[in-house]
Amino acid sequence: MSIHRSRARSALASAQSELASDEDQRLKYVALELRMAIESITYDRAFAYKSEFPPQEYETWQPKKVMSVLLEIDSTADSDSTLSFGMEPSPGHKPEVMNALGTEVVFNLQVIKRHYDALGSYLHSQTLKRTLSGSGPDYKKMRKRCEEIASALEKALASPVFNSTFGIFSSFDCCECKVRIRRRMPRDKDSLVIDCFDCLASYTLTRMPDGQVRMDPHQQKILCANTGCGHPTIILPREIVNGGDWICEKCCGRNEFRLGLVHHPLT
Ligand SMILES: [Zn+2]
Ligand SMILES: [Zn+2]
């Protein structure tokens, strides 16, 4: 998890504890913490675009400017998405069973921008006009908005998968080494074969009719070569090389890949 995402979580926790105090005078602190949570979640989101929008470009910027650029890069990055995977029955064929990795609830950038400005207005003294007219701050409205923002932030921060900016590029944790993989999905392509930079895993990314991207890890089920065992193991295609081996979990024997030459005499 990025430092920005954990900052967003801790700011949200402070905001929620201030909200729970039920004191109207504390609402300005709620607004401040929520604003900080929004800033952190925006920086976190920006990180998902680091190939398009390198962090060194925006590290000195105000969050609002970062939000505007993100909206420019991808105004469609606001949809929720679900990541799932399955084993291909044979290379290139659709898996029969798909396992969901989780659904990402995106804290919509347009909404972020709107709330951010509103929260800012809670941090200033009320206008002279309002003071002169004798109407105090509308705490009820302020509390309602803060609660709404806190709940949206909570949902976004609780997503098991996040910053998967589908339609542009895909981002997920490698099934093997857990390192984050982010790849741009070219607009003119419907599928893409990618390799993890940190391990031997490879994947096919497929654009689905609904615009989401499906990620299928390349795996193969191979049986132990011990005739008395035959225990199946999942092997990555990039592991199938001459001399590559694995220890069978059941019989503890070692299976080794060997190049073979088979001669077929003329019949
Ligand atoms: Zn990996
Ligand atoms: Zn075995």
Short mmCIF file of C-alpha atoms and ligand atoms in Angstrom, two decimals:
data_model
loop_
_atom_site.label_atom_id
_atom_site.label_comp_id
_atom_site.label_asym_id
_atom_site.label_seq_id
_atom_site.Cartn_x
_atom_site.Cartn_y
_atom_site.Cartn_z
CA MET A 1 0.00 0.00 0.00
CA SER A 2 1.31 3.45 -0.87
CA ILE A 3 2.10 6.04 1.80
CA HIS A 4 -0.68 8.21 0.33
CA ARG A 5 -3.27 5.50 0.80
CA SER A 6 -2.30 4.97 4.44
CA ARG A 7 -2.35 8.74 5.02
CA ALA A 8 -5.84 8.86 3.51
CA ARG A 9 -6.92 6.09 5.87
CA SER A 10 -5.58 7.79 8.97
CA ALA A 11 -7.08 11.18 8.01
CA LEU A 12 -10.42 9.47 7.45
CA ALA A 13 -10.20 7.74 10.84
CA SER A 14 -9.58 11.14 12.53
CA ALA A 15 -12.51 12.67 10.65
CA GLN A 16 -14.77 9.81 11.72
CA SER A 17 -13.78 10.14 15.34
CA GLU A 18 -14.45 13.92 15.23
CA LEU A 19 -17.82 13.24 13.59
CA ALA A 20 -18.67 10.77 16.34
CA SER A 21 -18.20 13.46 18.99
CA ASP A 22 -21.42 15.01 17.64
CA GLU A 23 -20.18 18.52 18.47
CA ASP A 24 -20.93 21.10 15.78
CA GLN A 25 -17.84 23.07 16.72
CA ARG A 26 -15.68 20.08 15.75
CA LEU A 27 -17.07 19.98 12.19
CA LYS A 28 -14.34 22.27 10.88
CA TYR A 29 -11.76 19.71 12.01
CA VAL A 30 -13.78 17.00 10.28
CA ALA A 31 -13.68 19.09 7.09
CA LEU A 32 -9.93 19.57 7.44
CA GLU A 33 -9.26 15.83 7.91
CA LEU A 34 -11.58 14.91 5.03
CA ARG A 35 -9.80 17.37 2.78
CA MET A 36 -6.48 15.80 3.69
CA ALA A 37 -7.92 12.32 3.02
CA ILE A 38 -9.10 13.50 -0.41
CA GLU A 39 -5.68 14.98 -1.16
CA SER A 40 -3.96 11.73 -0.23
CA ILE A 41 -6.35 9.57 -2.24
CA THR A 42 -5.77 11.85 -5.24
CA TYR A 43 -1.98 11.47 -4.98
CA ASP A 44 -2.51 7.74 -4.63
CA ARG A 45 -4.68 7.71 -7.73
CA ALA A 46 -2.11 9.78 -9.62
CA PHE A 47 0.45 7.09 -8.89
CA ALA A 48 -1.58 4.65 -10.99
CA TYR A 49 -0.89 6.90 -13.96
CA LYS A 50 2.82 7.17 -13.39
CA SER A 51 3.65 6.09 -16.92
CA GLU A 52 1.50 8.91 -18.32
CA PHE A 53 2.00 11.35 -15.46
CA PRO A 54 5.36 10.88 -13.71
CA PRO A 55 5.37 11.78 -9.98
CA GLN A 56 8.30 14.20 -10.44
CA GLU A 57 5.99 16.34 -12.56
CA TYR A 58 3.41 16.89 -9.85
CA GLU A 59 5.25 16.48 -6.56
CA THR A 60 5.14 20.22 -5.86
CA TRP A 61 1.59 20.76 -7.12
CA GLN A 62 -1.56 21.46 -5.19
CA PRO A 63 -3.96 18.48 -5.13
CA LYS A 64 -6.57 20.38 -7.13
CA LYS A 65 -4.19 20.81 -10.03
CA VAL A 66 -3.28 17.12 -9.85
CA MET A 67 -7.00 16.27 -9.99
CA SER A 68 -7.50 18.41 -13.09
CA VAL A 69 -4.64 16.73 -14.90
CA LEU A 70 -5.90 13.28 -13.94
CA LEU A 71 -9.33 14.16 -15.31
CA GLU A 72 -7.67 15.28 -18.53
CA ILE A 73 -5.61 12.11 -18.86
CA ASP A 74 -8.58 9.89 -18.30
CA SER A 75 -12.03 11.26 -17.75
CA THR A 76 -13.36 7.71 -17.88
CA ALA A 77 -11.23 6.40 -15.01
CA ASP A 78 -14.12 6.80 -12.64
CA SER A 79 -15.93 3.52 -13.08
CA ASP A 80 -15.94 0.76 -10.52
CA SER A 81 -14.39 -2.48 -11.71
CA THR A 82 -14.00 -6.13 -10.78
CA LEU A 83 -10.85 -8.16 -11.30
CA SER A 84 -11.18 -11.88 -11.80
CA PHE A 85 -8.98 -14.70 -13.02
CA GLY A 86 -9.30 -18.29 -14.13
CA MET A 87 -7.25 -21.13 -15.52
CA GLU A 88 -7.24 -21.53 -19.28
CA PRO A 89 -8.25 -25.09 -20.31
CA SER A 90 -5.67 -24.71 -23.06
CA PRO A 91 -3.60 -21.66 -24.06
CA GLY A 92 -5.80 -18.88 -25.41
CA HIS A 93 -9.09 -20.51 -24.40
CA LYS A 94 -11.54 -18.93 -22.06
CA PRO A 95 -11.42 -20.32 -18.49
CA GLU A 96 -14.57 -22.14 -17.40
CA VAL A 97 -14.36 -20.92 -13.83
CA MET A 98 -13.45 -17.36 -12.96
CA ASN A 99 -12.35 -16.36 -9.46
CA ALA A 100 -13.02 -12.80 -8.43
CA LEU A 101 -10.04 -10.96 -6.91
CA GLY A 102 -12.28 -8.15 -5.77
CA THR A 103 -14.18 -5.08 -6.82
CA GLU A 104 -12.72 -1.63 -6.81
CA VAL A 105 -14.96 1.22 -5.75
CA VAL A 106 -13.43 4.31 -7.28
CA PHE A 107 -13.76 7.62 -5.53
CA ASN A 108 -14.86 9.49 -8.63
CA LEU A 109 -12.50 12.33 -9.54
CA GLN A 110 -15.32 14.72 -10.48
CA VAL A 111 -16.92 14.12 -7.08
CA ILE A 112 -13.56 14.57 -5.37
CA LYS A 113 -13.20 17.95 -7.00
CA ARG A 114 -16.70 19.07 -6.02
CA HIS A 115 -16.41 17.97 -2.39
CA TYR A 116 -12.91 19.34 -2.06
CA ASP A 117 -14.07 22.86 -2.84
CA ALA A 118 -17.10 22.59 -0.55
CA LEU A 119 -14.97 21.35 2.33
CA GLY A 120 -12.62 24.26 1.75
CA SER A 121 -15.47 26.70 2.29
CA TYR A 122 -16.08 25.18 5.76
CA LEU A 123 -12.55 26.10 6.75
CA HIS A 124 -13.07 29.83 6.34
CA SER A 125 -14.96 32.28 8.52
CA GLN A 126 -18.45 32.81 7.19
CA THR A 127 -19.01 35.71 4.83
CA LEU A 128 -19.77 39.17 6.18
CA LYS A 129 -23.10 39.11 4.41
CA ARG A 130 -24.07 35.94 6.24
CA THR A 131 -22.89 37.32 9.58
CA LEU A 132 -24.81 40.58 9.06
CA SER A 133 -27.96 38.71 8.14
CA GLY A 134 -27.67 36.92 11.47
CA SER A 135 -27.74 33.43 9.99
CA GLY A 136 -25.10 31.19 11.51
CA PRO A 137 -23.37 28.25 9.81
CA ASP A 138 -25.71 25.50 8.65
CA TYR A 139 -24.26 22.74 10.81
CA LYS A 140 -26.91 20.24 9.79
CA LYS A 141 -26.04 20.58 6.12
CA MET A 142 -22.33 20.59 6.89
CA ARG A 143 -22.60 17.39 8.97
CA LYS A 144 -24.66 15.66 6.28
CA ARG A 145 -22.10 16.46 3.61
CA CYS A 146 -19.18 15.40 5.81
CA GLU A 147 -20.90 12.10 6.58
CA GLU A 148 -21.54 11.53 2.88
CA ILE A 149 -17.90 12.21 1.97
CA ALA A 150 -16.61 10.04 4.83
CA SER A 151 -18.74 7.13 3.71
CA ALA A 152 -17.65 7.48 0.05
CA LEU A 153 -14.00 7.63 1.15
CA GLU A 154 -14.49 4.62 3.39
CA LYS A 155 -15.88 2.55 0.51
CA ALA A 156 -13.07 3.58 -1.83
CA LEU A 157 -10.38 2.89 0.76
CA ALA A 158 -11.88 -0.50 1.65
CA SER A 159 -11.63 -1.78 -1.95
CA PRO A 160 -9.56 -4.97 -2.05
CA VAL A 161 -8.24 -3.97 -5.47
CA PHE A 162 -7.51 -0.38 -6.32
CA ASN A 163 -6.14 2.01 -8.89
CA SER A 164 -6.92 -0.40 -11.66
CA THR A 165 -7.50 2.24 -14.31
CA PHE A 166 -9.24 0.00 -16.84
CA GLY A 167 -9.80 1.07 -20.38
CA ILE A 168 -6.42 2.76 -20.27
CA PHE A 169 -4.27 0.31 -18.46
CA SER A 170 -4.55 -2.48 -16.03
CA SER A 171 -3.10 -2.69 -12.56
CA PHE A 172 -3.12 -5.70 -10.27
CA ASP A 173 -0.91 -7.65 -7.90
CA CYS A 174 0.99 -10.48 -9.58
CA CYS A 175 -0.59 -13.80 -8.55
CA GLU A 176 2.88 -15.28 -8.03
CA CYS A 177 5.15 -12.63 -6.50
CA LYS A 178 2.48 -10.09 -5.40
CA VAL A 179 4.41 -7.23 -7.01
CA ARG A 180 2.14 -4.59 -8.52
CA ILE A 181 1.81 -4.91 -12.30
CA ARG A 182 0.55 -1.95 -14.29
CA ARG A 183 0.22 -2.09 -18.04
CA ARG A 184 -1.34 0.23 -20.47
CA MET A 185 -4.02 -1.35 -22.61
CA PRO A 186 -3.68 0.24 -26.06
CA ARG A 187 -7.00 1.60 -27.26
CA ASP A 188 -6.66 -0.15 -30.62
CA LYS A 189 -6.02 -3.60 -29.10
CA ASP A 190 -8.46 -5.99 -27.51
CA SER A 191 -5.93 -8.28 -25.92
CA LEU A 192 -2.38 -8.13 -24.77
CA VAL A 193 0.11 -10.72 -23.45
CA ILE A 194 2.26 -9.34 -20.67
CA ASP A 195 5.01 -10.65 -18.39
CA CYS A 196 5.62 -9.79 -14.77
CA PHE A 197 8.93 -7.90 -14.50
CA ASP A 198 9.72 -9.52 -11.17
CA CYS A 199 8.95 -13.20 -11.70
CA LEU A 200 8.13 -15.75 -14.38
CA ALA A 201 4.36 -15.14 -14.42
CA SER A 202 2.67 -14.01 -17.60
CA TYR A 203 -0.88 -12.91 -18.31
CA THR A 204 -3.32 -12.21 -21.07
CA LEU A 205 -5.25 -8.97 -20.67
CA THR A 206 -8.51 -8.95 -22.58
CA ARG A 207 -10.80 -6.01 -23.12
CA MET A 208 -14.35 -7.07 -22.31
CA PRO A 209 -17.47 -5.79 -24.14
CA ASP A 210 -18.33 -3.64 -21.10
CA GLY A 211 -14.98 -1.85 -21.35
CA GLN A 212 -13.35 -3.62 -18.41
CA VAL A 213 -10.16 -5.61 -18.77
CA ARG A 214 -9.94 -9.26 -17.80
CA MET A 215 -6.65 -10.63 -16.58
CA ASP A 216 -5.94 -14.34 -17.14
CA PRO A 217 -2.72 -15.77 -15.70
CA HIS A 218 -0.99 -18.27 -17.97
CA GLN A 219 -0.83 -21.54 -16.10
CA GLN A 220 -0.62 -25.17 -17.02
CA LYS A 221 -1.54 -28.22 -15.00
CA ILE A 222 1.21 -30.86 -15.25
CA LEU A 223 1.11 -34.28 -13.60
CA CYS A 224 4.02 -35.71 -11.62
CA ALA A 225 5.98 -38.05 -13.91
CA ASN A 226 6.15 -40.71 -11.21
CA THR A 227 3.65 -43.25 -12.59
CA GLY A 228 2.63 -44.27 -9.08
CA CYS A 229 1.91 -40.63 -8.14
CA GLY A 230 0.61 -38.41 -10.94
CA HIS A 231 -0.02 -35.52 -8.53
CA PRO A 232 -0.95 -32.36 -10.48
CA THR A 233 1.01 -29.10 -10.14
CA ILE A 234 0.37 -25.70 -11.64
CA ILE A 235 3.34 -24.61 -13.72
CA LEU A 236 3.90 -21.26 -15.40
CA PRO A 237 4.72 -21.55 -19.12
CA ARG A 238 7.94 -19.57 -18.61
CA GLU A 239 9.09 -22.27 -16.15
CA ILE A 240 8.91 -24.95 -18.84
CA VAL A 241 12.52 -24.87 -20.01
CA ASN A 242 15.10 -27.58 -20.50
CA GLY A 243 16.47 -28.41 -17.03
CA GLY A 244 13.64 -26.64 -15.21
CA ASP A 245 12.27 -28.70 -12.34
CA TRP A 246 9.87 -28.90 -9.43
CA ILE A 247 9.56 -31.08 -6.35
CA CYS A 248 6.31 -33.03 -6.24
CA GLU A 249 4.29 -32.08 -3.17
CA LYS A 250 2.95 -35.61 -2.81
CA CYS A 251 5.80 -38.04 -3.47
CA CYS A 252 8.61 -35.47 -2.89
CA GLY A 253 10.37 -36.66 -6.04
CA ARG A 254 11.91 -34.19 -8.47
CA ASN A 255 10.40 -33.70 -11.91
CA GLU A 256 12.68 -32.24 -14.53
CA PHE A 257 11.87 -30.88 -17.97
CA ARG A 258 14.14 -32.37 -20.66
CA LEU A 259 14.30 -31.70 -24.32
CA GLY A 260 13.52 -34.92 -26.14
CA LEU A 261 14.00 -36.19 -29.65
CA VAL A 262 11.68 -38.85 -30.93
CA HIS A 263 12.43 -40.67 -34.14
CA HIS A 264 9.60 -42.04 -36.23
CA PRO A 265 10.83 -44.58 -38.80
CA LEU A 266 9.42 -44.56 -42.32
CA THR A 267 6.28 -46.67 -42.48
ZN ZN B 1 5.34 -11.63 -10.49
ZN ZN B 2 4.74 -37.13 -7.33
#
